[in-house]
Backbone as a chain_set.jsonl record, in Angstrom:
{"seq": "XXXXXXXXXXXXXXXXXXXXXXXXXXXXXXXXXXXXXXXXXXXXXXXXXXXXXXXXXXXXXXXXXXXXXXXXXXXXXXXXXXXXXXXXXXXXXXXXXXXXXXXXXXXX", "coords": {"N": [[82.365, 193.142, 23.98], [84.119, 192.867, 20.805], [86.588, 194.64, 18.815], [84.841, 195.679, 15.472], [82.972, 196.775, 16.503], [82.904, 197.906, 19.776], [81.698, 199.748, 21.92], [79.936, 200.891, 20.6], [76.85, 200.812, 19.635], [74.198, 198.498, 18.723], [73.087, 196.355, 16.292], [70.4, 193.341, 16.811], [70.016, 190.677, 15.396], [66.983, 188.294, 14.706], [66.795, 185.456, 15.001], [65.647, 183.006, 12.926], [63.891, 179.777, 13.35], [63.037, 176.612, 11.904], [61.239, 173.68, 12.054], [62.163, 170.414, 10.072], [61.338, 167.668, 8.764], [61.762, 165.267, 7.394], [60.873, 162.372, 7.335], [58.327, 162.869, 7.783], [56.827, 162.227, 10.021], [55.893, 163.98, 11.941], [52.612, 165.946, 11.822], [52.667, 168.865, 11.107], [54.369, 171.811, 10.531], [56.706, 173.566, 12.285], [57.63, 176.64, 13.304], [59.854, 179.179, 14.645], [60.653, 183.091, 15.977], [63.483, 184.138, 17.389], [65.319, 186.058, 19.738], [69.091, 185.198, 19.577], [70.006, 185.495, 22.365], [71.365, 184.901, 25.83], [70.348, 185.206, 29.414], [71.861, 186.434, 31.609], [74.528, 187.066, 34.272], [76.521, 189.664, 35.66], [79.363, 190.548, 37.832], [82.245, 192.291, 39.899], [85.448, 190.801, 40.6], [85.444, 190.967, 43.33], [82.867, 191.513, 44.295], [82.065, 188.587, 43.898], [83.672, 187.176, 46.046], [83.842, 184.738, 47.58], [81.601, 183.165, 47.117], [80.108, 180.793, 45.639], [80.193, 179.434, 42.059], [77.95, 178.131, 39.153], [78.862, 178.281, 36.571], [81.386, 180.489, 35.172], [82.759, 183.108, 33.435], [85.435, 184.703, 32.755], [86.676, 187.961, 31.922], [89.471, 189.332, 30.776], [90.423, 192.199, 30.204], [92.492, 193.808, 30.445], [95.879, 192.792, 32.128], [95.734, 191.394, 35.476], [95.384, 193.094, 38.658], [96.636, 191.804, 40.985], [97.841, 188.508, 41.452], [96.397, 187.284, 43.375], [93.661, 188.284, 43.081], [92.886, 187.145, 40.641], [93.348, 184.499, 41.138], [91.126, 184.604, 42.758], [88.883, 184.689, 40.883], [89.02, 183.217, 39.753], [88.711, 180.54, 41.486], [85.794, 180.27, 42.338], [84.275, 178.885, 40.942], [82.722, 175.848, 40.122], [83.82, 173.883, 38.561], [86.271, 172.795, 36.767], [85.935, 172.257, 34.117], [83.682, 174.491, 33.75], [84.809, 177.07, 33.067], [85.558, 179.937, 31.256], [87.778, 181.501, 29.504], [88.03, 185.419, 28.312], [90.361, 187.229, 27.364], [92.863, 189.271, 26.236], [95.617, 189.265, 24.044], [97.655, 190.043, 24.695], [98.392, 190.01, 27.485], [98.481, 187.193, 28.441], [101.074, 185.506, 28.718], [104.514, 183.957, 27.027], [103.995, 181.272, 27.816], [101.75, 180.603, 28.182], [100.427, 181.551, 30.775], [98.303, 184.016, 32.441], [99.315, 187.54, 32.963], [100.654, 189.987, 35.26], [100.252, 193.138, 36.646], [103.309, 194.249, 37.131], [104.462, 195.944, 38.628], [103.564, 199.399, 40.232], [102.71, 202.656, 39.528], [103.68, 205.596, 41.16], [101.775, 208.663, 41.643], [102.253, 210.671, 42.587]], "CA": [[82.276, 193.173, 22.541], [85.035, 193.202, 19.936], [86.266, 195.602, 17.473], [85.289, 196.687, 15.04], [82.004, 197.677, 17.359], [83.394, 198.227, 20.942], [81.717, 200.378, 22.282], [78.722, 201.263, 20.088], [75.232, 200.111, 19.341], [74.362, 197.196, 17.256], [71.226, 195.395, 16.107], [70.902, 191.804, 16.661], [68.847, 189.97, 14.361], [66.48, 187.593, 14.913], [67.049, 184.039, 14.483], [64.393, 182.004, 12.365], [64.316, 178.248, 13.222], [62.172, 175.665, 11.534], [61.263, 171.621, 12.166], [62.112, 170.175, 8.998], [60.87, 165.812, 9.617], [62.261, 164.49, 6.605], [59.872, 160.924, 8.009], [57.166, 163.291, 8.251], [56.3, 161.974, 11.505], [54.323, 165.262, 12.491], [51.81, 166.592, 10.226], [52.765, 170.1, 10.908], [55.709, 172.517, 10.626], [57.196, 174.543, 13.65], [58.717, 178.072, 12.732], [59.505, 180.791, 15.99], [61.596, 183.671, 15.48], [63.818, 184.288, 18.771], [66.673, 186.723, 19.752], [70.171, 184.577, 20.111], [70.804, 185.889, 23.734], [70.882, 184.49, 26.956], [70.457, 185.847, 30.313], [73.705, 186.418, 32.656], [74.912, 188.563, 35.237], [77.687, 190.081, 35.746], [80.069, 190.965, 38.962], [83.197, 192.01, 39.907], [86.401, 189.774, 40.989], [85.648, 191.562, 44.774], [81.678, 190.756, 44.617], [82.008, 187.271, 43.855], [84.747, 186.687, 46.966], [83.313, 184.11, 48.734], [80.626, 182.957, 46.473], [80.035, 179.752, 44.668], [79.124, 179.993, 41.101], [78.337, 176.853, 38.354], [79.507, 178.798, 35.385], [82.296, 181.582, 34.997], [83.425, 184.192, 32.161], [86.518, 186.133, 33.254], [86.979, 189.035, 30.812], [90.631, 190.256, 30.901], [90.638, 193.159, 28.675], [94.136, 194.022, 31.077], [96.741, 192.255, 32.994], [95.187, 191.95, 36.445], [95.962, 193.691, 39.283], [97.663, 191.074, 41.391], [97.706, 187.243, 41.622], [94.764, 187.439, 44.343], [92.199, 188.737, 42.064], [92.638, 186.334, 39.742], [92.359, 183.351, 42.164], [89.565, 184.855, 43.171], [87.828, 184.738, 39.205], [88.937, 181.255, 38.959], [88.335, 179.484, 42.174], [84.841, 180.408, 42.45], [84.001, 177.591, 39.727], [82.52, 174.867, 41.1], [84.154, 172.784, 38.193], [87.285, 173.337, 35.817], [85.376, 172.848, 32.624], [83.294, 176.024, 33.635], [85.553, 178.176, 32.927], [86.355, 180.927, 29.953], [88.562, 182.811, 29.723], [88.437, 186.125, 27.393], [91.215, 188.056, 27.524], [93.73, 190.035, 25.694], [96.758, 188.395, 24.007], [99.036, 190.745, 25.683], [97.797, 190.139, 28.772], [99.096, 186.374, 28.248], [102.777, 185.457, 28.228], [104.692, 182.804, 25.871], [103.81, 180.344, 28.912], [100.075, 180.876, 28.514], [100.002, 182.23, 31.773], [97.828, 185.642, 32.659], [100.152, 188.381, 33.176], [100.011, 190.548, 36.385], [100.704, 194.297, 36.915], [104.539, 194.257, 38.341], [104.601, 197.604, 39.578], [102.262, 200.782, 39.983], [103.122, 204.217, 39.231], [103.162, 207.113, 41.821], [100.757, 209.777, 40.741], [102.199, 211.907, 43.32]], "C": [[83.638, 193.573, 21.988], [85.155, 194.281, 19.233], [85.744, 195.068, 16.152], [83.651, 197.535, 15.7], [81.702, 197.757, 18.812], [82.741, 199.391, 20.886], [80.263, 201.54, 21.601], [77.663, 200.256, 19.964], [74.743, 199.576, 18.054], [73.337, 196.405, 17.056], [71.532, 193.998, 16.155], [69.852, 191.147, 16.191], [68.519, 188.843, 14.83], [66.756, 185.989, 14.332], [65.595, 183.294, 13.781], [64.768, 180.831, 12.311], [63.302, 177.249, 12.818], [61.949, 174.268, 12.219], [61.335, 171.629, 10.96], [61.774, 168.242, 9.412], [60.83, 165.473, 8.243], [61.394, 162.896, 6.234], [58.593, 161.538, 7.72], [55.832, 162.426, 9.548], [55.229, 162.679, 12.338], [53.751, 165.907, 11.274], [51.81, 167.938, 10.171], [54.351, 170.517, 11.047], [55.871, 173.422, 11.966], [57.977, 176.027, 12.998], [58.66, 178.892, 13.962], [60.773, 181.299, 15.93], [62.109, 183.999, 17.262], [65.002, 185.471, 18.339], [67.831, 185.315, 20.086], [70.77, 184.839, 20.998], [70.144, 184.922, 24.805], [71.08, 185.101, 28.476], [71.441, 185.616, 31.173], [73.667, 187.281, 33.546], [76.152, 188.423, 35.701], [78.533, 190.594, 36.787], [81.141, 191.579, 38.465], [83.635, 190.964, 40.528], [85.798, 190.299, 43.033], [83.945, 190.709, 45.017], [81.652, 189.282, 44.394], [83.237, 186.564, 44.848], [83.862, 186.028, 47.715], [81.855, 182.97, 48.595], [80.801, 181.373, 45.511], [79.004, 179.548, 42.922], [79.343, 178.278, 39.918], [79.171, 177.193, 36.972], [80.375, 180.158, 35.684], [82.554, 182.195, 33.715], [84.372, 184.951, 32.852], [87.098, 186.344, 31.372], [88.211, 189.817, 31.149], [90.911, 191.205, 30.235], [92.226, 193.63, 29.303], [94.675, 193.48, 31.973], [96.02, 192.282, 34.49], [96.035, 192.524, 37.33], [96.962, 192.908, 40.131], [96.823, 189.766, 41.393], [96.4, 186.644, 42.783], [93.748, 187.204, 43.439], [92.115, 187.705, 41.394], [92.377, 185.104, 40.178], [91.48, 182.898, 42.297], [88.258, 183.962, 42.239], [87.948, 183.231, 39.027], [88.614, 179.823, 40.07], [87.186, 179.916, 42.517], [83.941, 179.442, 41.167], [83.478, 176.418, 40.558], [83.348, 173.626, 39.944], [85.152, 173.529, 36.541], [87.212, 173.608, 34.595], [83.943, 173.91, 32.583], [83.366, 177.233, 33.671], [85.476, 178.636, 32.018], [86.76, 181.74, 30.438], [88.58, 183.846, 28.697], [89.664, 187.089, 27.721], [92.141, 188.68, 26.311], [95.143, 189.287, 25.18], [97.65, 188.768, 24.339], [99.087, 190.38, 26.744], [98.237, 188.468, 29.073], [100.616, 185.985, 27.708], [102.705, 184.287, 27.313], [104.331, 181.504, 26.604], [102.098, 179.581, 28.861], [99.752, 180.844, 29.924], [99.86, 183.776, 31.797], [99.241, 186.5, 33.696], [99.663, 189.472, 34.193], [100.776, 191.85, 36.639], [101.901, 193.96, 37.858], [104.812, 195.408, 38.909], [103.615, 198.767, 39.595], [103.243, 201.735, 40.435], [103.078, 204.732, 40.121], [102.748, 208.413, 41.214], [101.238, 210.676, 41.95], [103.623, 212.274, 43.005]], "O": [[84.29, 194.462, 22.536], [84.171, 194.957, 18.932], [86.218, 194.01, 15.739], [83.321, 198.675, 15.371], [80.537, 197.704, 19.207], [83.012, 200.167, 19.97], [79.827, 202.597, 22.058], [77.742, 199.051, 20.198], [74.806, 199.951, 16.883], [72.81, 195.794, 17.986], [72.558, 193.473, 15.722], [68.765, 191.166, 16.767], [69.386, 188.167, 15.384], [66.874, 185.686, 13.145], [64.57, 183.185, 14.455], [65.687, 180.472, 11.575], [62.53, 177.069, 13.759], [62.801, 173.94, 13.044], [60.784, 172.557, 10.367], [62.132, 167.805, 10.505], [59.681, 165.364, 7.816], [61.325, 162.408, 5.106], [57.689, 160.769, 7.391], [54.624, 162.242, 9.702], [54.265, 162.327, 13.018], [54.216, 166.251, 10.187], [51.082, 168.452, 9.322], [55.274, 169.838, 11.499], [54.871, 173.886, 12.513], [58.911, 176.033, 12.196], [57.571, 179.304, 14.361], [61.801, 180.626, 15.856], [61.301, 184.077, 18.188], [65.452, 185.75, 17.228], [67.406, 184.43, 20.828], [71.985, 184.647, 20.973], [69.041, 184.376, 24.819], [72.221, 185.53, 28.651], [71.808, 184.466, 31.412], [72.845, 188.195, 33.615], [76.748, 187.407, 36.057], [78.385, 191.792, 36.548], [81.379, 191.669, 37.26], [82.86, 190.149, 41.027], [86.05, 189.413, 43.849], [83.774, 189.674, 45.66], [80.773, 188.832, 45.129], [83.73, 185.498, 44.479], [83.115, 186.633, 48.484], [81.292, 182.284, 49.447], [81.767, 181.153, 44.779], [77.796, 179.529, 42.69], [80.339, 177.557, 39.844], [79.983, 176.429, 36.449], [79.896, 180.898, 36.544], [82.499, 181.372, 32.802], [83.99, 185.886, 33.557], [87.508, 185.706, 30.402], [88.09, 190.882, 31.754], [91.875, 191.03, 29.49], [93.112, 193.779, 28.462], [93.997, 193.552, 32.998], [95.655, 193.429, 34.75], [97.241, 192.588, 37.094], [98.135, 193.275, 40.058], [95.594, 189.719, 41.355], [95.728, 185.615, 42.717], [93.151, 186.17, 43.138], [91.024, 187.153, 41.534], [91.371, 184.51, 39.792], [90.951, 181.791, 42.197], [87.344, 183.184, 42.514], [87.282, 182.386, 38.428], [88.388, 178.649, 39.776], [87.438, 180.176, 43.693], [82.831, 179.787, 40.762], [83.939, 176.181, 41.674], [83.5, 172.496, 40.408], [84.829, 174.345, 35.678], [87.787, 174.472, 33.933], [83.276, 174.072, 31.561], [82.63, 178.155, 34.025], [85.2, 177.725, 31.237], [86.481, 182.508, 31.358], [89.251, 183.39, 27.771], [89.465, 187.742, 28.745], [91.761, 188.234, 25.229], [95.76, 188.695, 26.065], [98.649, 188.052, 24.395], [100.251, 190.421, 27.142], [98.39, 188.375, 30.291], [101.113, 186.146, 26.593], [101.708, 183.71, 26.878], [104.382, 180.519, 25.868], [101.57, 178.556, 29.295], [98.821, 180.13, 30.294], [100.689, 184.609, 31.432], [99.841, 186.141, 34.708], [98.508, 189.892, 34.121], [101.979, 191.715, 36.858], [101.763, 193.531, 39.003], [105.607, 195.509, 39.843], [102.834, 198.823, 38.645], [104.152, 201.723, 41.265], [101.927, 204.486, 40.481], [103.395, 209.059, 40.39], [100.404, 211.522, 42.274], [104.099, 213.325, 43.435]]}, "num_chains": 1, "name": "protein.A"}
């Protein structure tokens, strides 16, 4: 989720959808109120090593860790237009290529 409600709790309203038959073809109306979600599940780049999947979402909220990982997120596709990508516009150079941690810190 985006800002400006990252990270909190948010109501999601019900969708109301009609038949409208213009022809009047059917002699009745349709109305059913639904939620607008659909069911998913979610991994990491490590659990899905090895795995074949028909659809993908990679969520970059940061640069990944190295050129591996990301491989990983994207050759597990069984097909190029089932991909998205969300990510971060930092996290993308002027190239539109994903940007990859060049160094790590010592914490010691």
């Amino acid at each position: 989720m985006t800002e400006p409600s990252k990270g909190k709790t948010v109501l999601i309203p019900r969708m109301i959808s009609t038949t409208e038959d213009d022809d009047k073809k059917i002699p009745f109306m349709v109305k059913s109120k639904q939620f607008p979600v659909m069911p998913a599940i979610a991994m990491t780049i490590n659990k899905a090593q090895g795995q074949l999947i028909d659809h993908v979402g990679v969520y970059l909220e940061q640069p990944v860790f190295t050129h591996d990982q990301l491989y990983v997120a994207l050759s597990r596709v069984t097909s190029r237009k089932a991909i998205k990508i969300a990510a971060d516009p930092e996290a993308i150079d002027e190239d539109g290529r994903v940007q990859c941690w060049r160094s790590v810190e010592s914490t010691t």
